[in-house]
Amino acid sequence: MGDASPEAAAAKAEAMRGFLISLPSYLYLVLFFAVPFVIVLVYSFASRSSTGRTVLGDWNLVSYKRLFDPLVAQIAFRSLWLALATTLLCLVVAYPFAYFIATRTPRVRNALLILVMIPFWSNFLVRTYAWRVLLGSDGPVSQITQVLGLGETRLLFTVWAILIGLVYGFLPFMVLPLYAAIERMDWSLVEAARDLYASGWTAFRKVTWPLTTPGVIAGSILVFIPALGAYVTPAILGGARTVLLGDYIVDQFLAARNWPYGSALSVALMTVMLFATFVYFRAGGRNL
Amino acid sequence: MRRRTTWMVPIAVVGLMLAACGGGGGAGGDTTAAADTTCELDQTDGNLNLYNWSDYIDPELVTAFEEQYGVEVVESFYESNEAMLAQIQSGVSYDLIVPSDYMVSIMIEEELLLPLQKDAIPNIANLAPEFTDPPYDPGLRYSVAYQWGTTGLGVNLEAVGDAFVESWALVFDPELTQNFPGGVSLLDDPRETMGAALKYLGYSLNDTDLDHLAEARDVIRAAKPYIATFDSDQYDEALVNGEVSVSHGYSGDLLAAIWDAENPDAYTYVIPEEGGTLWVDNMAIPADAEHPCTAHTFVNFMLDGENGAALTNWTYYASPNAAAEPHILPEILEDPTIYPSDEIRQRLEIIADTGDYEINFTDYFAQAKS
Amino acid sequence: MPAVELIGVTKRFGEVIAVDRLDLAVDDGEFFSLLGPSGCGKTTTLRLIAGFEFPTAGSVRIHGREVGLEPPNRRPVNTVFQSYALFPHMTVAENVAFGLEMRRLPSAEIAERVRKALDMVQLAHRADARPSQLSGGQQQRVALARALVCEPEVLLLDEPLGALDLKLRQAMQVELKDLQERVGITFVYVTHDQQEALTMSDRIGVMNEGRLLQVGRPEDIYERPTSRFVADFIGDINLLEGRRVDSETVELVGGHKIRVLGDPSSSHVTVAVRPERLELMSDSDRPPDRLNRLPGRVIRRTYLGDVIGYRVDCGGVVVEVKEENRSGLVVRQVGDDVLVVWEPEAGGIVVD
Amino acid sequence: MERLLAANAWAVFAFFYLPILVLIVLSFNENRNVNIWTGFSTRWYGEILDNADVLRALRNSLVVAGVSTVCSTALGTAAALAVERFRFRGRRLFDGLLYLPIIIPDVTMAVMMLLFFVQALDLVNGLLGTRLNLGLATISLSHIAFNISFVAVVVRARLGQLDPAIEEAAADLYAGRWQVFRRVTLPLILPGVLGGALLALTLSLDDVVITSFVSGPGSTTLPVYVFGLVRRGVTPLINAVSTVMLLGSMLLVGLSLMVQRRPATLGGGNR
């Protein structure tokens, strides 16, 4: 069909409308994100002066070559596992939780939802410090094990503390999209499945779960990605005993003042993530 | 094709901007305005934009300054030297900043600081002699010390025993540390912790010999099984809460925590015999400060003996101000951990910027932790 | 002037042609059904009339006015959706009032019309309920009331009874037809259920693969299908393949000759005969000569209550026969030798 | 099953509120050092009002969080609507762009925002002769930039599940595009929009790195102030401020629930 057909004109008008709706945020993101991002991209090809200033003009690939240092792979691999574990834990905890909230009456639902968010309107650092008290050798966990005669249990400065801290910090990011997805679901479909002799579990697996995958995908992305870059929680609760991607990048900018390398690391990380998200969506049968 | 043209716009904009800043990499442009100004004693030229660490000045001192000179002090706060540097480098305008020692030298080299007009700061004479010619700013051309302290070890005496060695071995020797309940805590800072390891090995903490750095890395690596945490924030609480037995950290924090502890006698702060870090925070005026004269007046105000004492009495950090000493609370002045003896001071070193080697410090530290 | 007129309408989705050069005219006040298997383009045709899709080519007119590119809110038609598409966040009354509010009618008039509409579908007592609190049948009636309250020139219904159970569906069929006659609005009804179409429609259009194959009254469609597809799709039918011998005679695959009416245009012919038009006789019954007859043997019998179904093997041709379970009917057994007998007029010739 | 779900929910709430409980308890710590408990005291609550720095930081935080939440919710919802409901040229590019702020490490975003704003302000000041500086405006602009994406992701998850027939039904019933959106789409995606807004508010109230880079004289926010305190030890004052904020928000929520007497969903209650 040529562009001249009336339908094509209508489709064009429709596309224009979509474009116009996206325009404010489009422009916003181009101006306040894409343009700044180009600066970072440019910086990643620059070099560092001996005082830590970024020298533009002498473009090179030094920073990108450093990405192939085995240390980087090691750090990335470790961060990846931690982020995956965090995402999975969040999903396991948040799904039934969101399900529970979504099946309450509307009023209770709203109240519960806001109760989820309220703790996060306190100060992040103070919140995380509170976890130190809870996980320390005098904390409640430890006291329970002492009463049980299992001796002192210190979770603080272990990988478990990091996981607890990360799950705590990112759980709302998983709960919200999951809640939105489950709340919207057509329950008659589950009933239909039950009607068709599906057990509760099968009905969940075959109907509820597939219907809520958009929420699962959104939640997983919202948890996985920041978890991959997390650094304050691992430092405070995990004792920063290993280097993670997040603090490695932060250190480049703030300790080594090596902005080109920090930029290159960021660009590489974003490229990988964008690619991974793309693949994830493809696997999930959705367009990015 | 349309797609490409939409992309051309931001690229062109960026190009324009990069051109606009002259390829200088973000250093602010018009430094001349402030540099040409001559300031006289007690002169003010507007409100003071003070950029400082949080909770690092007695609010009453601020009020006193405001009342005395009829200007307002607009306070902003930063959480690291580097974040502050990024802002100054980008030309955000502040009138007075409080950078640490090594950051002063970086900022001088980057031409980010305004040379001080000593005529407007007669109280500079109040400074104790050891702060009149610091290595990071010889001759005090750009900065004046604000507060100082040391980096050392907080020790839980019950855990370590009374007859412990005052050495970095307390954190680096696995033979020792394996017996400490909870292990030890080290600063999560490449320069401080690599520096401590260098000191333990008998080198300078500004050593840039890569072999020495590798040795220092291996020291940390070997000690790691008993290092509970690399922590620059909460090591003081961790010590007095019994989470760790030895904490590597800054004098002020550790001392405050020990004083506030339920049984202060159970803890002490030591500077290892191999030596440690002496750190100095300084007042400096950014090159493109809008109100350099108010800033000079403020520096002079803070260097006043009574004001300097008030600052120390409030922060519990040592004052570089000799004229302040008569007014400082005796318990602070007489505390050997805040004001170490001359003998100990001999062993202290100030961290200097090592230029390109900063990368190596960061890298080796990352390797040590990995 | 037809209420709805489609002239040469084509709709493509990328490479797929959903509707192919469709011509259709629905008369004013008519109950018109679009019948076809799923994916035949009937729903797309409805959506083209409603305005949810715009035609790639051709013209859509409502009472003579070209609306092909008008958005749905500017068309004098309303739709009852397959899923009902009730607004879950509004009460029944709010749902019904929605269209009137959008037309900015005075609120007193809205209230009055909503009340009447709910009375009409006997749901006045559920006015303040939310859709999720209603049964499927009730939801369906709300959807109907919501569309009808706007007094559209044409009401479009997209398989509105599909989700209901059989009893309710049959009851609703009658109700819908009554309602249509009462309000006198043109209905365009999409369904894949031929029985539903036959019951309610004034006329039926049978669609397949984007094309309209046959349009006619239910009895025309049923009795005189013009194509093999229509014949096969609507009701049960025996399709007897054969070769034309002369203008009145066809020789079936098994060698039997039968008489047909109408002029077969090619030498290969398909003769379509409804099972209920066939009768089983014995040789001893001596059927009149003008009747077609095929000797065969009963290979299966199905008891359906009102009807008894037989499958008869007539030597190469298998035919289905339905006999009304009236008193005095001779019930055959499997294995009985029988004659399958029918009037020549009962068999039509269909094209492939 | 229901019991297990309820048990899990209680456990999760306990998980959420246990640290909050600790936080509140520690706000009554008499000791200057928050984590060293030496006795009960309410002195820190008194000191909130005396501490101008904390009050200003709190006010800055609330201004930034409020502005950025409102703006990013509007922009993010529009963005979600555009990519989910329309096909337009550049949509894929936009879609990709929409994900970038989520996947960028915050320190990178901080650096690039600083570089950008400084140069943009130079340009603007040069052209217009103004003396604009970094401050609350640039902080808000940066927060909006990353929050748009978070709102959009949450709203999209919701939009994706909305039966398009419901929107078609509204259009069929003579609703124009805007009316369809206002009367049908928006109420139905409102839980998603609200969720996105809550997320944006949370992120904005917690951000340190980006904020500290793009702040200017006098625009320090509470989290930046608190992080700056680390050197001197965090005092229970911050816990007290957090507690007050928690109580304040709970009060607001409670009030809004009281006002919202009718049993309507987040999306309900028109007419």
PDB file of C-alpha atoms in Angstrom, chain B residues 138-340:
ATOM      1  CA  PRO B 138      54.486  25.362  51.186  1.00  0.00           C
ATOM      2  CA  GLY B 139      54.347  28.842  52.653  1.00  0.00           C
ATOM      3  CA  LEU B 140      50.587  28.715  53.099  1.00  0.00           C
ATOM      4  CA  ARG B 141      49.968  30.510  49.853  1.00  0.00           C
ATOM      5  CA  TYR B 142      46.490  29.103  49.384  1.00  0.00           C
ATOM      6  CA  SER B 143      45.289  27.507  52.570  1.00  0.00           C
ATOM      7  CA  VAL B 144      45.155  27.798  56.317  1.00  0.00           C
ATOM      8  CA  ALA B 145      44.770  24.833  58.619  1.00  0.00           C
ATOM      9  CA  TYR B 146      41.300  24.422  60.140  1.00  0.00           C
ATOM     10  CA  GLN B 147      41.516  21.304  62.300  1.00  0.00           C
ATOM     11  CA  TRP B 148      43.851  18.383  62.410  1.00  0.00           C
ATOM     12  CA  GLY B 149      44.096  14.881  63.690  1.00  0.00           C
ATOM     13  CA  THR B 150      45.762  11.564  63.249  1.00  0.00           C
ATOM     14  CA  THR B 151      44.942   8.152  61.886  1.00  0.00           C
ATOM     15  CA  GLY B 152      45.685   5.299  64.192  1.00  0.00           C
ATOM     16  CA  LEU B 153      44.160   2.330  65.916  1.00  0.00           C
ATOM     17  CA  GLY B 154      41.346   2.093  68.393  1.00  0.00           C
ATOM     18  CA  VAL B 155      41.989  -0.896  70.612  1.00  0.00           C
ATOM     19  CA  ASN B 156      39.720  -2.942  72.822  1.00  0.00           C
ATOM     20  CA  LEU B 157      41.991  -3.633  75.774  1.00  0.00           C
ATOM     21  CA  GLU B 158      39.990  -6.584  77.009  1.00  0.00           C
ATOM     22  CA  ALA B 159      40.306  -8.314  73.682  1.00  0.00           C
ATOM     23  CA  VAL B 160      43.918  -7.455  73.019  1.00  0.00           C
ATOM     24  CA  GLY B 161      45.339  -7.584  76.505  1.00  0.00           C
ATOM     25  CA  ASP B 162      47.112  -4.783  78.298  1.00  0.00           C
ATOM     26  CA  ALA B 163      50.567  -5.632  77.077  1.00  0.00           C
ATOM     27  CA  PHE B 164      49.920  -5.265  73.384  1.00  0.00           C
ATOM     28  CA  VAL B 165      52.431  -3.988  70.887  1.00  0.00           C
ATOM     29  CA  GLU B 166      51.671  -0.525  69.587  1.00  0.00           C
ATOM     30  CA  SER B 167      52.202  -1.588  66.023  1.00  0.00           C
ATOM     31  CA  TRP B 168      50.347  -2.001  62.755  1.00  0.00           C
ATOM     32  CA  ALA B 169      50.833  -5.694  63.471  1.00  0.00           C
ATOM     33  CA  LEU B 170      47.633  -5.300  65.500  1.00  0.00           C
ATOM     34  CA  VAL B 171      45.748  -5.308  62.233  1.00  0.00           C
ATOM     35  CA  PHE B 172      48.154  -6.877  59.754  1.00  0.00           C
ATOM     36  CA  ASP B 173      49.725  -9.826  61.576  1.00  0.00           C
ATOM     37  CA  PRO B 174      47.403 -12.842  61.282  1.00  0.00           C
ATOM     38  CA  GLU B 175      49.237 -14.472  64.191  1.00  0.00           C
ATOM     39  CA  LEU B 176      47.878 -11.724  66.389  1.00  0.00           C
ATOM     40  CA  THR B 177      44.585 -10.907  64.750  1.00  0.00           C
ATOM     41  CA  GLN B 178      43.336 -14.468  64.681  1.00  0.00           C
ATOM     42  CA  ASN B 179      42.966 -14.282  68.462  1.00  0.00           C
ATOM     43  CA  PHE B 180      40.905 -11.085  68.421  1.00  0.00           C
ATOM     44  CA  PRO B 181      37.199 -11.666  68.871  1.00  0.00           C
ATOM     45  CA  GLY B 182      35.343 -10.177  65.930  1.00  0.00           C
ATOM     46  CA  GLY B 183      38.541  -9.462  64.067  1.00  0.00           C
ATOM     47  CA  VAL B 184      39.686  -6.013  63.046  1.00  0.00           C
ATOM     48  CA  SER B 185      38.390  -3.133  60.997  1.00  0.00           C
ATOM     49  CA  LEU B 186      40.389  -1.214  58.402  1.00  0.00           C
ATOM     50  CA  LEU B 187      39.543   2.038  56.670  1.00  0.00           C
ATOM     51  CA  ASP B 188      37.942   1.564  53.268  1.00  0.00           C
ATOM     52  CA  ASP B 189      40.318   4.048  51.740  1.00  0.00           C
ATOM     53  CA  PRO B 190      43.121   3.122  49.352  1.00  0.00           C
ATOM     54  CA  ARG B 191      45.507   5.795  50.531  1.00  0.00           C
ATOM     55  CA  GLU B 192      44.962   5.319  54.264  1.00  0.00           C
ATOM     56  CA  THR B 193      45.004   1.545  54.301  1.00  0.00           C
ATOM     57  CA  MET B 194      47.667   0.981  51.673  1.00  0.00           C
ATOM     58  CA  GLY B 195      49.555   3.710  53.544  1.00  0.00           C
ATOM     59  CA  ALA B 196      49.219   1.845  56.830  1.00  0.00           C
ATOM     60  CA  ALA B 197      50.526  -1.309  55.196  1.00  0.00           C
ATOM     61  CA  LEU B 198      53.421   0.648  53.702  1.00  0.00           C
ATOM     62  CA  LYS B 199      54.201   2.024  57.151  1.00  0.00           C
ATOM     63  CA  TYR B 200      54.030  -1.483  58.606  1.00  0.00           C
ATOM     64  CA  LEU B 201      56.621  -2.502  56.014  1.00  0.00           C
ATOM     65  CA  GLY B 202      58.786   0.454  56.959  1.00  0.00           C
ATOM     66  CA  TYR B 203      58.150   2.555  53.869  1.00  0.00           C
ATOM     67  CA  SER B 204      56.736   6.031  53.523  1.00  0.00           C
ATOM     68  CA  LEU B 205      53.005   6.147  53.080  1.00  0.00           C
ATOM     69  CA  ASN B 206      53.608   8.232  49.984  1.00  0.00           C
ATOM     70  CA  ASP B 207      55.875   5.551  48.510  1.00  0.00           C
ATOM     71  CA  THR B 208      55.221   5.004  44.836  1.00  0.00           C
ATOM     72  CA  ASP B 209      57.595   2.127  44.169  1.00  0.00           C
ATOM     73  CA  LEU B 210      55.304  -0.428  42.522  1.00  0.00           C
ATOM     74  CA  ASP B 211      57.120  -3.325  44.184  1.00  0.00           C
ATOM     75  CA  HIS B 212      56.519  -1.754  47.568  1.00  0.00           C
ATOM     76  CA  LEU B 213      52.887  -1.195  46.700  1.00  0.00           C
ATOM     77  CA  ALA B 214      52.624  -4.852  45.709  1.00  0.00           C
ATOM     78  CA  GLU B 215      54.155  -5.833  49.040  1.00  0.00           C
ATOM     79  CA  ALA B 216      51.651  -3.653  50.862  1.00  0.00           C
ATOM     80  CA  ARG B 217      48.849  -5.259  48.867  1.00  0.00           C
ATOM     81  CA  ASP B 218      50.081  -8.703  49.887  1.00  0.00           C
ATOM     82  CA  VAL B 219      50.194  -7.660  53.531  1.00  0.00           C
ATOM     83  CA  ILE B 220      46.529  -6.671  53.396  1.00  0.00           C
ATOM     84  CA  ARG B 221      45.654  -9.800  51.472  1.00  0.00           C
ATOM     85  CA  ALA B 222      47.349 -12.030  54.022  1.00  0.00           C
ATOM     86  CA  ALA B 223      45.576 -10.249  56.859  1.00  0.00           C
ATOM     87  CA  LYS B 224      42.193 -10.437  55.204  1.00  0.00           C
ATOM     88  CA  PRO B 225      40.824 -13.580  56.892  1.00  0.00           C
ATOM     89  CA  TYR B 226      40.704 -11.655  60.166  1.00  0.00           C
ATOM     90  CA  ILE B 227      39.657  -8.325  58.725  1.00  0.00           C
ATOM     91  CA  ALA B 228      35.973  -8.176  59.537  1.00  0.00           C
ATOM     92  CA  THR B 229      35.313  -5.044  57.564  1.00  0.00           C
ATOM     93  CA  PHE B 230      36.784  -2.288  55.469  1.00  0.00           C
ATOM     94  CA  ASP B 231      34.907   0.650  56.853  1.00  0.00           C
ATOM     95  CA  SER B 232      35.457   4.389  56.878  1.00  0.00           C
ATOM     96  CA  ASP B 233      32.248   5.289  58.654  1.00  0.00           C
ATOM     97  CA  GLN B 234      31.222   3.058  61.497  1.00  0.00           C
ATOM     98  CA  TYR B 235      34.509   1.599  62.675  1.00  0.00           C
ATOM     99  CA  ASP B 236      34.273   3.637  65.896  1.00  0.00           C
ATOM    100  CA  GLU B 237      30.889   2.226  66.872  1.00  0.00           C
ATOM    101  CA  ALA B 238      32.004  -1.228  65.776  1.00  0.00           C
ATOM    102  CA  LEU B 239      34.866  -0.994  68.237  1.00  0.00           C
ATOM    103  CA  VAL B 240      32.876   0.094  71.260  1.00  0.00           C
ATOM    104  CA  ASN B 241      29.983  -2.233  70.416  1.00  0.00           C
ATOM    105  CA  GLY B 242      32.388  -5.139  70.510  1.00  0.00           C
ATOM    106  CA  GLU B 243      31.918  -6.040  66.863  1.00  0.00           C
ATOM    107  CA  VAL B 244      35.646  -5.727  66.273  1.00  0.00           C
ATOM    108  CA  SER B 245      38.639  -5.702  68.571  1.00  0.00           C
ATOM    109  CA  VAL B 246      40.836  -3.218  66.732  1.00  0.00           C
ATOM    110  CA  SER B 247      39.679  -0.356  64.549  1.00  0.00           C
ATOM    111  CA  HIS B 248      41.768   1.588  62.086  1.00  0.00           C
ATOM    112  CA  GLY B 249      40.412   5.107  61.968  1.00  0.00           C
ATOM    113  CA  TYR B 250      40.599   8.805  62.611  1.00  0.00           C
ATOM    114  CA  SER B 251      41.516  10.074  66.038  1.00  0.00           C
ATOM    115  CA  GLY B 252      38.495  12.319  66.573  1.00  0.00           C
ATOM    116  CA  ASP B 253      35.941   9.657  65.745  1.00  0.00           C
ATOM    117  CA  LEU B 254      37.575   6.923  67.743  1.00  0.00           C
ATOM    118  CA  LEU B 255      38.092   9.179  70.744  1.00  0.00           C
ATOM    119  CA  ALA B 256      34.549  10.461  70.706  1.00  0.00           C
ATOM    120  CA  ALA B 257      33.260   6.905  70.536  1.00  0.00           C
ATOM    121  CA  ILE B 258      35.504   5.791  73.370  1.00  0.00           C
ATOM    122  CA  TRP B 259      34.402   8.683  75.572  1.00  0.00           C
ATOM    123  CA  ASP B 260      30.789   7.954  74.845  1.00  0.00           C
ATOM    124  CA  ALA B 261      31.194   4.236  75.507  1.00  0.00           C
ATOM    125  CA  GLU B 262      29.725   2.645  78.597  1.00  0.00           C
ATOM    126  CA  ASN B 263      33.172   1.759  79.915  1.00  0.00           C
ATOM    127  CA  PRO B 264      35.667   4.160  78.353  1.00  0.00           C
ATOM    128  CA  ASP B 265      38.555   2.592  80.222  1.00  0.00           C
ATOM    129  CA  ALA B 266      38.292  -0.584  78.223  1.00  0.00           C
ATOM    130  CA  TYR B 267      39.455   1.153  75.067  1.00  0.00           C
ATOM    131  CA  THR B 268      42.341   3.220  73.928  1.00  0.00           C
ATOM    132  CA  TYR B 269      43.630   4.969  70.844  1.00  0.00           C
ATOM    133  CA  VAL B 270      47.194   4.437  69.745  1.00  0.00           C
ATOM    134  CA  ILE B 271      49.415   5.652  66.976  1.00  0.00           C
ATOM    135  CA  PRO B 272      51.528   2.679  65.925  1.00  0.00           C
ATOM    136  CA  GLU B 273      55.242   2.994  66.503  1.00  0.00           C
ATOM    137  CA  GLU B 274      55.900   2.612  62.744  1.00  0.00           C
ATOM    138  CA  GLY B 275      54.023   5.886  62.365  1.00  0.00           C
ATOM    139  CA  GLY B 276      50.684   6.909  60.963  1.00  0.00           C
ATOM    140  CA  THR B 277      48.868   9.601  59.090  1.00  0.00           C
ATOM    141  CA  LEU B 278      48.617  13.185  60.168  1.00  0.00           C
ATOM    142  CA  TRP B 279      45.703  14.779  58.428  1.00  0.00           C
ATOM    143  CA  VAL B 280      44.885  18.445  58.234  1.00  0.00           C
ATOM    144  CA  ASP B 281      41.675  20.011  57.019  1.00  0.00           C
ATOM    145  CA  ASN B 282      42.170  23.506  55.662  1.00  0.00           C
ATOM    146  CA  MET B 283      40.252  26.595  54.822  1.00  0.00           C
ATOM    147  CA  ALA B 284      40.755  27.718  51.239  1.00  0.00           C
ATOM    148  CA  ILE B 285      39.073  30.114  48.867  1.00  0.00           C
ATOM    149  CA  PRO B 286      38.129  28.833  45.391  1.00  0.00           C
ATOM    150  CA  ALA B 287      39.606  30.793  42.522  1.00  0.00           C
ATOM    151  CA  ASP B 288      36.239  31.916  41.284  1.00  0.00           C
ATOM    152  CA  ALA B 289      34.717  32.796  44.624  1.00  0.00           C
ATOM    153  CA  GLU B 290      32.153  35.531  44.270  1.00  0.00           C
ATOM    154  CA  HIS B 291      32.789  37.026  47.675  1.00  0.00           C
ATOM    155  CA  PRO B 292      36.526  36.579  48.318  1.00  0.00           C
ATOM    156  CA  CYS B 293      36.701  39.405  50.838  1.00  0.00           C
ATOM    157  CA  THR B 294      34.024  37.972  53.101  1.00  0.00           C
ATOM    158  CA  ALA B 295      35.907  34.681  52.810  1.00  0.00           C
ATOM    159  CA  HIS B 296      39.172  36.305  53.911  1.00  0.00           C
ATOM    160  CA  THR B 297      37.382  37.934  56.793  1.00  0.00           C
ATOM    161  CA  PHE B 298      35.922  34.580  57.784  1.00  0.00           C
ATOM    162  CA  VAL B 299      39.323  32.899  57.680  1.00  0.00           C
ATOM    163  CA  ASN B 300      40.710  35.627  59.895  1.00  0.00           C
ATOM    164  CA  PHE B 301      37.734  35.262  62.216  1.00  0.00           C
ATOM    165  CA  MET B 302      38.280  31.537  62.588  1.00  0.00           C
ATOM    166  CA  LEU B 303      41.964  32.044  63.287  1.00  0.00           C
ATOM    167  CA  ASP B 304      41.164  34.221  66.243  1.00  0.00           C
ATOM    168  CA  GLY B 305      42.334  32.498  69.405  1.00  0.00           C
ATOM    169  CA  GLU B 306      38.996  32.344  71.162  1.00  0.00           C
ATOM    170  CA  ASN B 307      37.096  31.376  68.060  1.00  0.00           C
ATOM    171  CA  GLY B 308      39.607  28.647  67.231  1.00  0.00           C
ATOM    172  CA  ALA B 309      39.217  27.305  70.741  1.00  0.00           C
ATOM    173  CA  ALA B 310      35.443  27.395  70.458  1.00  0.00           C
ATOM    174  CA  LEU B 311      35.696  25.336  67.299  1.00  0.00           C
ATOM    175  CA  THR B 312      37.854  22.699  68.934  1.00  0.00           C
ATOM    176  CA  ASN B 313      35.761  22.638  72.090  1.00  0.00           C
ATOM    177  CA  TRP B 314      32.821  21.821  69.869  1.00  0.00           C
ATOM    178  CA  THR B 315      34.382  19.366  67.384  1.00  0.00           C
ATOM    179  CA  TYR B 316      36.897  17.691  69.731  1.00  0.00           C
ATOM    180  CA  TYR B 317      39.512  17.816  66.995  1.00  0.00           C
ATOM    181  CA  ALA B 318      42.900  19.349  67.622  1.00  0.00           C
ATOM    182  CA  SER B 319      43.355  23.004  66.763  1.00  0.00           C
ATOM    183  CA  PRO B 320      46.283  24.227  64.683  1.00  0.00           C
ATOM    184  CA  ASN B 321      45.820  27.560  66.391  1.00  0.00           C
ATOM    185  CA  ALA B 322      48.471  28.241  69.038  1.00  0.00           C
ATOM    186  CA  ALA B 323      46.619  31.291  70.315  1.00  0.00           C
ATOM    187  CA  ALA B 324      43.603  29.106  70.957  1.00  0.00           C
ATOM    188  CA  GLU B 325      45.328  26.825  73.430  1.00  0.00           C
ATOM    189  CA  PRO B 326      44.633  28.865  76.557  1.00  0.00           C
ATOM    190  CA  HIS B 327      40.916  28.718  75.780  1.00  0.00           C
ATOM    191  CA  ILE B 328      40.684  25.047  74.877  1.00  0.00           C
ATOM    192  CA  LEU B 329      39.102  22.769  77.456  1.00  0.00           C
ATOM    193  CA  PRO B 330      41.871  21.160  79.486  1.00  0.00           C
ATOM    194  CA  GLU B 331      40.504  17.661  78.993  1.00  0.00           C
ATOM    195  CA  ILE B 332      40.997  18.066  75.261  1.00  0.00           C
ATOM    196  CA  LEU B 333      44.317  19.784  75.459  1.00  0.00           C
ATOM    197  CA  GLU B 334      45.744  17.268  77.867  1.00  0.00           C
ATOM    198  CA  ASP B 335      44.537  14.230  76.021  1.00  0.00           C
ATOM    199  CA  PRO B 336      47.632  12.680  74.446  1.00  0.00           C
ATOM    200  CA  THR B 337      45.539  11.065  71.791  1.00  0.00           C
ATOM    201  CA  ILE B 338      44.207  14.385  70.544  1.00  0.00           C
ATOM    202  CA  TYR B 339      47.415  16.273  71.098  1.00  0.00           C
ATOM    203  CA  PRO B 340      50.092  13.592  70.754  1.00  0.00           C
TER     204      PRO B 340
END
